[in-house]
Amino acid sequence: MPLPQAEQAFFDASEAMLITDAAQRILAVNPALEALVGLDEATLRGRSPDCFVAPQQGASQCLADWQLLLQEEQGRLEMLLHDARGAARPALFSFRRVRDAAGAVSHHVVTLTALDRALSEPRRRASREAYFDALTGLPNLRLVTQLLQDAIAHAQGAGETLAVCCLDIDHFKRLNDQLGELAGDRLLASFARRVSHLLAGDEVLARIGGDEFVLLLHRQPDEAFLERLLTAIRQPLLLDGQSLRLTASIGVTLYPDDEQEGDVLLRHATQAMYRAKQRGRNTYHRFDPGHDRQLQVRQAQRERFARAIDNDELCLYYQPQVDMGSGRVTGLEALVRWQHPERGLLAPGEFLPVVEGTPLAASLGEWVIQRALSQLSAWQEAGIELPVSVNISPVHLLQADFVVRLEQLLAHYPQVAPQRLKLEVLESAAMHDIQAALEAIHRCKALGIATAIDDFGTGFSSLTYLRQLPVDLIKIDQSFVRDMLVDANDMAIVESVIYMAKRFGRPMLAEGVETLEHARALAGLGCLQAQGYGIARPMPPEQLPTWLATWPGRGEWQRLG
């Protein structure tokens, strides 16, 4: 009889299962097997599972295969079985030997999965080709998809956990190229046998393509099982006299935590497997449904923002930059806004975090440059000749064709001198790839375009930037300027940045100047260029002429040097 702790699961299982003693005499069958063969347990008890082999041509070979299978610790064999009515059908027999504490065989657990009903021999062969992988003999994607749907139904009914695991051999393509295709096939077959030996009788291993395998487990695999699986895979494998060491990446998703259809569960397990590869391979990663929902939301937000660019829903506001010594307006910073049809005008903090680090950042950057050049052209006709600074993201700056695309955009506005466009590069942008950033900034400088380092002081290599990068302006980050009058640490940072900029002979500009007290303190430290709410808030372009007309009357902000 089944072990006490497994008895209920044995009888509730949706798969047909039986247990035999060491001599292959049937001890117990579950209701699913009784329904499959049309015989009850009382009739089957004490008989051999050989009675399920269909009595037709080739039966002797099936029996021989069955006996060979019984000599293995576990395995799988596709055979014909017959029911009480004499109907024959192909079935997958999964077999596992169970040993006692002394190491002797105590019983066998056999799981039967019927593949079709009443098939002729030609159709049986076609069925095997349709359902099984020719190389490894394992179920293929078509069969494992059906088995997965059955397993989901069982998990729903029994209130149990189902684990779907995706396994992929690390660097298999490189191994296959080195060893040759035939040796690569033998490697896959050996890998399949090794993993199969770790599975229980009702657990399924399938090959769904290439070096990708799927495990169906009727339980939640704990860390110990997954580590044991990875350790087994890492053991040396002898192939054509050569000792090879494989590693694999495993992705796991659990039903009903991840309550999806079978194809979605497979996709989620595959996503988790790729995450394991990103983490360095030779490890496992569990799919997180909550995190996936967040990713879906972010993806939807990105798609909506891409439509905003295409639909011309974005606009630029401009914030003046001034010299507090002479009172001269030195330039403008272009700041993007989203005129959302339903939500109204959105500030950058409401949409830029979704865009950062994605290809959309480059698309947005190109849009900003084009719109800034267009506005420069319009202002030039109106007699306003101020340079405009635009912010460039790391993704955009480090694109291989960044300067080429910039030249193309400039060519569309030949009336605008390149010196009128300035680039503001985040300190972190150069940190991504200092050599690529150096090359891009040098090429921009050759075009006549000046570059500023934005948010200076927030990175970790400020001295390196000052020494290496050919920047024309240092912008002191507003997070330090805003609290410099009340926070001694922020004041110390501002003083240090100003000192470094002076030592390296670089002009500087302070952001976040909100009060006249800020302006006087900065001027006292030697920083005269500034922008911030105390001077002017960002404004739409049509408001700039009025602000320019009123600025000279604010004498208290001028002649501070």
Coordinates of C-alpha atoms in Angstrom, one line a residue:
M1 CA 0.0 0.0 0.0
P2 CA 1.1 3.6 -0.4
L3 CA 3.1 5.2 2.3
P4 CA 0.8 6.8 4.9
Q5 CA 1.9 10.4 4.2
A6 CA 1.4 10.0 0.4
E7 CA -1.8 7.9 0.5
Q8 CA -4.3 10.7 0.0
A9 CA -2.3 12.3 -2.8
F10 CA -2.0 8.8 -4.5
F11 CA -5.7 8.3 -4.5
D12 CA -6.6 11.9 -5.5
A13 CA -4.0 12.1 -8.3
S14 CA -5.5 12.8 -11.8
E15 CA -2.8 10.7 -13.4
A16 CA -3.2 6.9 -13.5
M17 CA -0.8 5.4 -10.9
L18 CA 0.0 2.0 -9.4
I19 CA 2.4 0.7 -6.9
T20 CA 4.1 -2.7 -7.1
D21 CA 6.3 -4.7 -4.8
A22 CA 10.0 -5.5 -5.5
A23 CA 8.8 -8.4 -7.7
Q24 CA 6.6 -6.1 -9.8
R25 CA 3.3 -7.5 -8.3
I26 CA 0.6 -4.9 -8.1
L27 CA 0.0 -3.7 -4.5
A28 CA -2.4 -0.8 -5.1
V29 CA -3.9 1.3 -7.9
N30 CA -5.6 4.6 -7.8
P31 CA -9.1 5.4 -9.2
A32 CA -7.6 7.1 -12.2
L33 CA -5.9 3.9 -13.3
E34 CA -9.1 1.8 -12.6
A35 CA -10.9 4.2 -15.0
L36 CA -8.2 4.0 -17.6
V37 CA -8.0 0.2 -17.9
G38 CA -11.6 -0.6 -16.8
L39 CA -10.5 -3.0 -14.0
D40 CA -10.8 -2.5 -10.3
E41 CA -8.1 -2.9 -7.7
A42 CA -9.3 -6.2 -6.5
T43 CA -8.9 -7.7 -10.0
L44 CA -5.5 -6.2 -10.5
R45 CA -3.9 -6.8 -7.1
G46 CA -1.2 -9.4 -7.2
R47 CA -0.8 -9.3 -11.0
S48 CA 2.1 -7.9 -13.0
P49 CA 1.8 -4.5 -14.9
D50 CA 2.7 -6.6 -18.0
C51 CA -1.0 -7.3 -18.3
F52 CA -1.5 -3.8 -19.6
V53 CA 0.6 -4.5 -22.8
A54 CA -1.6 -4.9 -25.8
P55 CA -1.5 -8.5 -27.2
Q56 CA -0.6 -7.7 -30.8
Q57 CA 2.4 -7.9 -33.1
G58 CA 5.4 -6.4 -31.4
A59 CA 4.1 -7.2 -27.9
S60 CA 7.1 -9.3 -27.1
Q61 CA 9.4 -6.4 -27.8
C62 CA 7.3 -4.2 -25.6
L63 CA 7.6 -6.8 -22.8
A64 CA 11.3 -6.9 -23.3
D65 CA 11.5 -3.1 -23.1
W66 CA 9.4 -3.2 -20.0
Q67 CA 11.7 -5.7 -18.3
L68 CA 14.7 -3.5 -19.2
L69 CA 12.9 -0.5 -17.8
L70 CA 12.4 -2.3 -14.5
Q71 CA 16.2 -2.7 -14.1
E72 CA 16.7 1.1 -14.1
E73 CA 16.2 3.3 -11.0
Q74 CA 13.7 5.3 -13.0
G75 CA 12.7 6.0 -16.6
R76 CA 10.0 6.3 -19.2
L77 CA 8.7 4.1 -22.0
E78 CA 6.0 4.6 -24.6
M79 CA 4.0 1.4 -24.9
L80 CA 0.6 0.2 -26.0
L81 CA -1.8 -0.7 -23.2
H82 CA -5.3 -2.4 -23.5
D83 CA -8.3 -1.9 -21.3
A84 CA -11.0 -4.4 -20.3
R85 CA -12.8 -3.9 -23.6
G86 CA -9.7 -4.7 -25.6
A87 CA -9.2 -1.2 -26.9
A88 CA -5.5 -0.4 -27.5
R89 CA -4.0 3.0 -27.0
P90 CA -0.4 4.4 -26.7
A91 CA 0.6 5.4 -23.2
L92 CA 3.6 6.9 -21.5
F93 CA 4.8 4.7 -18.6
S94 CA 6.9 6.7 -16.0
F95 CA 8.7 4.3 -13.6
R96 CA 10.6 4.9 -10.3
R97 CA 12.2 2.4 -7.9
V98 CA 11.9 3.2 -4.2
R99 CA 14.4 1.8 -1.8
D100 CA 14.3 1.3 2.0
A101 CA 16.8 2.5 4.5
A102 CA 19.1 -0.5 3.8
G103 CA 19.2 0.3 0.1
A104 CA 17.0 -2.6 -1.0
V105 CA 14.1 -2.1 -3.5
S106 CA 10.9 -1.9 -1.5
H107 CA 8.4 -1.0 -4.2
H108 CA 7.9 0.7 -7.6
V109 CA 5.8 3.7 -8.5
V110 CA 4.4 3.7 -12.0
T111 CA 2.5 6.6 -13.6
L112 CA 0.6 6.0 -16.9
T113 CA -0.4 8.8 -19.3
A114 CA -2.7 7.7 -22.1
L115 CA -1.9 9.6 -25.3
D116 CA -4.7 8.6 -27.6
R117 CA -7.5 6.1 -28.1
A118 CA -7.8 3.0 -30.3
L119 CA -4.9 3.9 -32.7
S120 CA -3.7 1.7 -35.6
E121 CA 0.0 0.9 -35.7
P122 CA 0.8 3.5 -38.4
R123 CA -1.1 6.1 -36.4
R124 CA 0.6 4.9 -33.2
R125 CA 4.0 5.7 -34.9
A126 CA 2.7 9.0 -36.0
S127 CA 1.4 9.7 -32.5
R128 CA 4.9 9.0 -31.0
E129 CA 6.5 11.4 -33.5
A130 CA 3.9 14.0 -32.7
Y131 CA 4.2 13.7 -28.9
F132 CA 7.8 12.8 -28.2
D133 CA 11.2 14.3 -28.9
A134 CA 13.1 12.0 -31.3
L135 CA 16.5 12.7 -29.7
T136 CA 15.8 12.2 -26.0
G137 CA 12.6 10.2 -26.0
L138 CA 11.1 12.8 -23.7
P139 CA 7.7 14.4 -24.2
N140 CA 7.9 17.4 -26.6
L141 CA 6.2 20.8 -26.3
R142 CA 2.9 19.5 -27.7
L143 CA 2.6 16.7 -25.1
V144 CA 3.9 18.7 -22.2
T145 CA 1.4 21.4 -23.0
Q146 CA -1.4 18.9 -22.7
L147 CA 0.1 17.4 -19.5
L148 CA 0.4 20.9 -18.1
Q149 CA -3.3 21.6 -18.7
D150 CA -4.2 18.3 -16.9
A151 CA -1.8 19.2 -14.0
I152 CA -3.4 22.6 -13.6
A153 CA -6.9 21.0 -13.5
H154 CA -5.7 18.6 -10.8
A155 CA -4.0 21.4 -8.8
Q156 CA -7.2 23.3 -8.9
G157 CA -9.3 20.4 -7.7
A158 CA -6.9 19.2 -5.0
G159 CA -5.8 22.7 -3.8
E160 CA -2.2 21.8 -4.5
T161 CA 0.8 23.6 -5.8
L162 CA 2.2 22.9 -9.3
A163 CA 5.7 24.0 -10.3
V164 CA 6.7 24.7 -13.9
C165 CA 10.4 24.9 -14.3
C166 CA 12.4 25.9 -17.4
L167 CA 15.9 24.6 -17.7
D168 CA 18.5 25.8 -20.2
I169 CA 22.1 24.6 -20.6
D170 CA 24.5 27.5 -20.2
H171 CA 26.6 28.3 -23.3
F172 CA 25.3 25.3 -25.1
K173 CA 25.8 26.9 -28.5
R174 CA 29.5 27.4 -27.9
L175 CA 29.8 23.7 -26.8
N176 CA 27.8 22.5 -29.8
D177 CA 30.1 24.5 -32.1
Q178 CA 33.2 23.1 -30.4
L179 CA 32.1 19.4 -30.2
G180 CA 30.1 19.2 -33.4
E181 CA 26.4 18.6 -33.9
L182 CA 26.4 14.8 -33.3
A183 CA 28.3 15.1 -30.1
G184 CA 26.0 18.0 -29.1
D185 CA 23.0 15.7 -29.6
R186 CA 24.6 13.0 -27.4
L187 CA 25.3 15.7 -24.8
L188 CA 21.6 16.7 -24.8
A189 CA 20.6 13.1 -24.4
S190 CA 23.0 12.6 -21.5
F191 CA 21.8 15.8 -19.8
A192 CA 18.2 14.5 -20.1
R193 CA 19.0 11.2 -18.5
R194 CA 20.9 12.9 -15.6
V195 CA 17.9 15.2 -14.8
S196 CA 15.4 12.4 -15.2
H197 CA 17.2 10.4 -12.5
L198 CA 16.3 13.1 -9.9
L199 CA 12.6 13.0 -10.5
A200 CA 9.8 11.2 -8.8
G201 CA 7.4 8.9 -10.7
D202 CA 4.7 11.5 -11.3
E203 CA 7.1 14.3 -12.3
V204 CA 7.6 15.1 -16.0
L205 CA 10.7 16.2 -17.9
A206 CA 10.2 17.4 -21.4
R207 CA 12.4 18.8 -24.2
I208 CA 10.7 21.7 -25.9
G209 CA 13.4 22.7 -28.3
G210 CA 17.2 23.1 -28.6
D211 CA 18.8 22.9 -25.2
E212 CA 15.6 24.0 -23.4
F213 CA 13.8 21.6 -21.1
V214 CA 10.6 21.8 -18.9
L215 CA 10.0 20.2 -15.6
L216 CA 6.5 19.7 -14.2
L217 CA 6.5 19.1 -10.4
H218 CA 3.4 18.4 -8.4
R219 CA 4.8 20.3 -5.4
Q220 CA 6.7 23.4 -4.6
P221 CA 10.4 22.8 -5.1
D222 CA 12.4 24.0 -2.1
E223 CA 15.8 25.5 -2.3
A224 CA 17.4 22.2 -1.4
F225 CA 15.9 20.5 -4.4
L226 CA 16.9 23.2 -6.8
E227 CA 20.4 23.3 -5.4
R228 CA 20.6 19.5 -5.6
L229 CA 19.5 19.7 -9.3
L230 CA 22.1 22.3 -10.1
T231 CA 24.8 20.3 -8.3
A232 CA 23.9 17.1 -10.2
I233 CA 24.1 19.0 -13.5
R234 CA 27.5 20.3 -12.6
Q235 CA 29.0 16.9 -12.1
P236 CA 31.5 15.8 -14.8
L237 CA 29.9 14.2 -17.8
L238 CA 32.0 11.8 -19.9
L239 CA 31.5 12.2 -23.7
D240 CA 33.7 10.5 -26.2
G241 CA 36.4 10.1 -23.6
Q242 CA 36.3 13.8 -22.8
S243 CA 35.1 15.1 -19.4
L244 CA 32.7 18.0 -19.6
R245 CA 31.2 20.2 -17.0
L246 CA 27.8 21.7 -17.7
T247 CA 25.8 24.3 -15.8
A248 CA 22.2 25.3 -16.3
S249 CA 19.9 28.2 -15.6
I250 CA 16.5 27.4 -14.1
G251 CA 13.4 29.5 -14.0
V252 CA 10.5 28.5 -11.7
T253 CA 6.9 29.7 -11.5
L254 CA 4.3 28.3 -9.1
Y255 CA 0.6 27.7 -9.7
P256 CA -1.8 28.9 -8.2
D257 CA 0.4 31.9 -7.0
D258 CA 0.9 32.6 -10.7
E259 CA -2.7 31.8 -11.7
Q260 CA -2.4 31.7 -15.5
E261 CA -3.1 29.3 -18.4
G262 CA -0.5 26.7 -19.3
D263 CA 1.1 28.6 -22.2
V264 CA 1.5 31.7 -19.9
L265 CA 3.0 29.6 -17.2
L266 CA 5.6 28.3 -19.6
R267 CA 6.4 31.8 -20.8
H268 CA 6.8 33.0 -17.2
A269 CA 9.1 30.1 -16.3
T270 CA 11.1 31.0 -19.4
Q271 CA 11.3 34.7 -18.3
A272 CA 12.5 33.6 -14.9
M273 CA 15.1 31.4 -16.6
Y274 CA 16.5 34.3 -18.6
R275 CA 16.6 36.3 -15.4
A276 CA 18.8 33.5 -13.9
K277 CA 21.1 33.9 -16.8
Q278 CA 21.3 37.6 -16.3
R279 CA 22.3 37.0 -12.7
G280 CA 25.3 35.0 -13.9
R281 CA 24.0 31.6 -14.9
N282 CA 24.4 28.4 -12.9
T283 CA 21.5 29.4 -10.7
Y284 CA 17.7 29.6 -10.4
H285 CA 15.2 32.4 -10.3
R286 CA 11.6 32.3 -9.1
F287 CA 9.0 34.2 -11.2
D288 CA 7.3 37.0 -9.1
P289 CA 3.7 37.6 -10.3
G290 CA 3.6 40.9 -8.4
H291 CA 6.8 42.2 -10.0
D292 CA 5.6 41.0 -13.4
R293 CA 2.4 43.0 -13.0
Q294 CA 4.5 46.1 -12.2
L295 CA 6.6 45.4 -15.3
Q296 CA 3.4 45.2 -17.4
V297 CA 2.2 48.5 -16.0
R298 CA 5.5 50.1 -16.8
Q299 CA 5.4 48.7 -20.3
A300 CA 1.9 50.1 -20.8
Q301 CA 3.1 53.5 -19.5
R302 CA 6.1 53.4 -21.9
E303 CA 3.8 52.5 -24.8
R304 CA 1.5 55.4 -23.9
F305 CA 4.5 57.8 -23.7
A306 CA 5.7 56.6 -27.1
R307 CA 2.2 57.6 -28.5
A308 CA 2.5 60.9 -26.7
I309 CA 5.7 61.7 -28.8
D310 CA 4.0 60.6 -32.0
N311 CA 0.8 62.5 -31.2
D312 CA 2.8 65.7 -30.4
E313 CA 1.4 65.9 -26.8
L314 CA 4.8 67.1 -25.5
C315 CA 5.9 70.7 -25.1
L316 CA 9.0 72.6 -23.9
Y317 CA 9.1 75.1 -21.1
Y318 CA 12.1 77.3 -20.7
Q319 CA 13.9 78.5 -17.5
P320 CA 16.2 81.5 -17.8
Q321 CA 19.8 81.4 -16.6
V322 CA 21.4 84.7 -15.5
D323 CA 24.7 86.3 -14.5
M324 CA 24.0 87.9 -11.1
G325 CA 27.1 90.1 -11.4
S326 CA 26.1 91.9 -14.6
G327 CA 22.4 91.1 -14.7
R328 CA 22.7 89.6 -18.2
V329 CA 20.5 86.7 -19.2
T330 CA 23.0 84.1 -20.4
G331 CA 20.7 81.4 -21.7
L332 CA 17.7 79.2 -21.2
E333 CA 17.2 75.6 -20.2
A334 CA 14.6 73.6 -22.1
L335 CA 12.5 71.4 -19.8
V336 CA 10.0 68.9 -21.2
R337 CA 6.3 68.8 -20.1
W338 CA 3.5 66.4 -21.2
Q339 CA 0.2 68.0 -22.0
H340 CA -1.8 64.9 -21.3
P341 CA -5.3 64.9 -22.8
E342 CA -6.9 63.6 -19.6
R343 CA -4.5 64.4 -16.8
G344 CA -3.5 67.9 -17.8
L345 CA 0.1 69.3 -17.8
L346 CA 2.5 66.8 -16.3
A347 CA 5.9 67.7 -14.8
P348 CA 8.9 65.5 -15.8
G349 CA 8.9 63.6 -12.5
E350 CA 5.6 62.1 -13.4
F351 CA 6.9 60.4 -16.6
L352 CA 10.7 60.5 -17.0
P353 CA 11.3 57.7 -14.5
V354 CA 9.4 55.4 -16.8
V355 CA 11.5 56.5 -19.8
E356 CA 15.0 56.5 -18.2
G357 CA 17.3 53.7 -19.3
T358 CA 15.1 52.7 -22.3
P359 CA 15.3 53.4 -26.0
L360 CA 12.4 55.9 -25.5
A361 CA 15.0 58.2 -23.8
A362 CA 16.8 58.6 -27.1
S363 CA 13.5 59.2 -28.9
L364 CA 12.6 61.8 -26.4
G365 CA 16.0 63.4 -26.6
E366 CA 15.8 63.7 -30.4
W367 CA 12.3 65.3 -30.1
V368 CA 13.6 67.8 -27.5
I369 CA 16.6 68.8 -29.7
Q370 CA 14.3 69.2 -32.8
R371 CA 11.7 71.3 -30.9
A372 CA 14.5 73.4 -29.3
L373 CA 16.0 74.2 -32.7
S374 CA 12.6 75.1 -34.1
Q375 CA 12.0 77.5 -31.2
L376 CA 15.5 79.0 -31.6
S377 CA 14.7 79.7 -35.2
A378 CA 11.4 81.3 -34.3
W379 CA 13.0 83.5 -31.5
Q380 CA 15.8 84.5 -33.9
E381 CA 13.2 85.9 -36.3
A382 CA 11.6 87.8 -33.3
G383 CA 15.0 89.2 -32.3
I384 CA 15.6 87.0 -29.3
E385 CA 19.1 85.5 -29.6
L386 CA 19.7 83.4 -26.4
P387 CA 21.3 79.9 -26.4
V388 CA 19.2 77.0 -25.3
S389 CA 20.4 74.1 -23.2
V390 CA 18.8 70.6 -23.6
N391 CA 19.2 67.6 -21.3
I392 CA 20.8 64.5 -22.9
S393 CA 20.2 61.1 -21.2
P394 CA 23.0 58.5 -20.9
V395 CA 21.1 56.2 -23.2
H396 CA 21.0 58.9 -25.9
L397 CA 24.5 60.3 -25.5
L398 CA 26.2 56.9 -25.7
Q399 CA 24.4 55.8 -28.8
A400 CA 26.8 55.1 -31.6
D401 CA 25.0 57.4 -34.0
F402 CA 24.3 60.2 -31.5
V403 CA 26.5 62.9 -33.2
V404 CA 25.5 61.8 -36.7
R405 CA 21.8 62.3 -35.8
L406 CA 22.6 65.6 -34.1
E407 CA 24.3 66.8 -37.3
Q408 CA 21.2 65.8 -39.3
L409 CA 18.9 67.7 -37.0
L410 CA 21.2 70.8 -37.2
A411 CA 21.1 70.6 -41.0
H412 CA 17.3 71.0 -40.9
Y413 CA 17.8 74.5 -39.3
P414 CA 20.8 76.0 -41.1
Q415 CA 19.7 79.5 -39.9
V416 CA 20.5 78.5 -36.3
A417 CA 24.2 78.6 -35.4
P418 CA 25.3 75.4 -33.6
Q419 CA 26.7 77.6 -30.8
R420 CA 23.1 78.5 -29.9
L421 CA 22.4 74.9 -28.9
K422 CA 24.0 73.6 -25.7
L423 CA 23.9 70.1 -24.2
E424 CA 23.5 69.3 -20.6
V425 CA 24.8 65.8 -19.7
L426 CA 24.1 64.2 -16.4
E427 CA 27.2 63.4 -14.4
S428 CA 26.1 59.8 -14.3
A429 CA 25.9 59.7 -18.1
A430 CA 29.7 59.8 -18.5
M431 CA 30.1 57.3 -15.7
H432 CA 28.5 54.7 -17.9
D433 CA 31.3 54.7 -20.4
I434 CA 33.9 57.4 -19.9
Q435 CA 35.6 56.8 -23.3
A436 CA 32.4 56.9 -25.3
A437 CA 31.3 60.0 -23.5
L438 CA 34.7 61.7 -24.2
E439 CA 34.4 60.9 -27.9
A440 CA 30.9 62.2 -28.2
I441 CA 31.6 65.4 -26.3
H442 CA 34.7 66.1 -28.3
R443 CA 32.8 65.6 -31.6
C444 CA 30.0 67.9 -30.4
K445 CA 32.7 70.5 -29.5
A446 CA 34.0 70.2 -33.0
L447 CA 30.6 71.2 -34.3
G448 CA 30.6 74.3 -32.1
I449 CA 28.2 72.9 -29.4
A450 CA 29.1 73.5 -25.8
T451 CA 28.5 70.9 -23.1
A452 CA 27.6 71.3 -19.4
I453 CA 27.8 68.7 -16.7
D454 CA 24.4 68.7 -15.0
D455 CA 23.7 67.8 -11.4
F456 CA 27.4 68.0 -10.6
G457 CA 28.3 66.5 -7.2
T458 CA 25.7 63.7 -7.2
G459 CA 28.1 61.2 -8.8
F460 CA 31.2 59.5 -7.6
S461 CA 34.0 60.6 -9.9
S462 CA 33.8 64.4 -10.0
L463 CA 37.5 65.0 -10.0
T464 CA 38.0 62.6 -12.9
Y465 CA 35.3 64.4 -14.9
L466 CA 36.9 67.8 -14.3
R467 CA 40.2 66.4 -15.4
Q468 CA 39.2 64.5 -18.4
L469 CA 35.9 65.8 -19.8
P470 CA 36.1 68.9 -22.1
V471 CA 33.0 70.5 -20.6
D472 CA 32.3 74.2 -20.8
L473 CA 30.1 74.6 -17.7
I474 CA 29.7 72.9 -14.3
K475 CA 26.1 73.0 -13.0
I476 CA 25.9 72.6 -9.2
D477 CA 23.0 70.3 -8.3
Q478 CA 19.9 72.0 -6.9
S479 CA 19.6 69.4 -4.1
F480 CA 22.7 71.0 -2.5
V481 CA 21.9 74.6 -3.3
R482 CA 18.3 74.5 -2.0
D483 CA 19.4 73.6 1.5
M484 CA 22.8 75.2 1.7
L485 CA 21.6 77.9 4.0
V486 CA 20.3 75.5 6.6
D487 CA 22.4 72.4 6.2
A488 CA 26.1 72.7 6.9
N489 CA 26.9 69.5 4.9
D490 CA 25.2 70.9 1.8
M491 CA 27.0 74.2 2.2
A492 CA 30.3 72.3 2.4
I493 CA 29.5 70.4 -0.8
V494 CA 28.7 73.6 -2.6
E495 CA 31.9 75.3 -1.4
S496 CA 33.9 72.2 -2.5
V497 CA 32.4 72.1 -6.0
I498 CA 33.0 75.9 -6.5
Y499 CA 36.6 75.4 -5.3
M500 CA 37.2 72.5 -7.7
A501 CA 35.6 74.4 -10.6
K502 CA 37.8 77.4 -10.0
R503 CA 41.0 75.2 -9.7
F504 CA 40.2 73.6 -13.0
G505 CA 39.2 76.9 -14.6
R506 CA 35.6 75.8 -15.4
P507 CA 32.7 78.2 -15.4
M508 CA 29.9 77.2 -13.0
L509 CA 26.1 77.7 -12.6
A510 CA 24.0 77.0 -9.5
E511 CA 20.6 75.4 -9.9
G512 CA 17.8 75.7 -7.4
V513 CA 18.3 79.4 -6.4
E514 CA 15.1 80.2 -4.7
T515 CA 15.7 83.3 -2.6
L516 CA 17.9 86.4 -2.7
E517 CA 19.7 85.0 0.3
H518 CA 20.8 82.0 -1.8
A519 CA 22.0 84.4 -4.5
R520 CA 24.1 86.5 -2.1
A521 CA 25.6 83.4 -0.5
L522 CA 26.6 81.9 -3.9
A523 CA 28.0 85.3 -5.1
G524 CA 30.0 85.5 -1.9
L525 CA 31.5 82.1 -2.7
G526 CA 32.3 83.1 -6.3
C527 CA 29.4 81.6 -8.3
L528 CA 27.5 84.2 -10.2
Q529 CA 25.6 82.3 -12.8
A530 CA 22.3 80.9 -11.5
Q531 CA 18.8 79.7 -12.3
G532 CA 15.9 78.8 -10.1
Y533 CA 12.5 79.7 -8.9
G534 CA 13.7 82.9 -7.3
I535 CA 14.8 84.2 -10.7
A536 CA 12.1 82.6 -12.9
R537 CA 10.0 79.5 -13.0
P538 CA 10.0 77.5 -16.3
M539 CA 7.6 79.1 -18.7
P540 CA 6.1 78.4 -22.1
P541 CA 7.9 80.1 -25.0
E542 CA 5.2 82.7 -25.6
Q543 CA 5.8 84.1 -22.0
L544 CA 9.5 84.7 -22.4
P545 CA 9.4 88.1 -24.2
T546 CA 7.3 89.5 -21.2
W547 CA 9.8 88.1 -18.7
L548 CA 12.8 89.5 -20.6
A549 CA 11.2 92.9 -20.5
T550 CA 10.6 92.9 -16.7
W551 CA 13.9 91.3 -15.7
P552 CA 16.0 94.5 -15.9
G553 CA 13.8 96.1 -13.2
R554 CA 14.8 93.5 -10.6
G555 CA 18.0 95.2 -9.7
E556 CA 18.3 93.5 -6.3
W557 CA 19.3 90.3 -8.1
Q558 CA 22.0 92.0 -10.1
R559 CA 25.5 93.5 -9.4
L560 CA 26.0 90.9 -6.6
G561 CA 29.6 90.1 -7.6

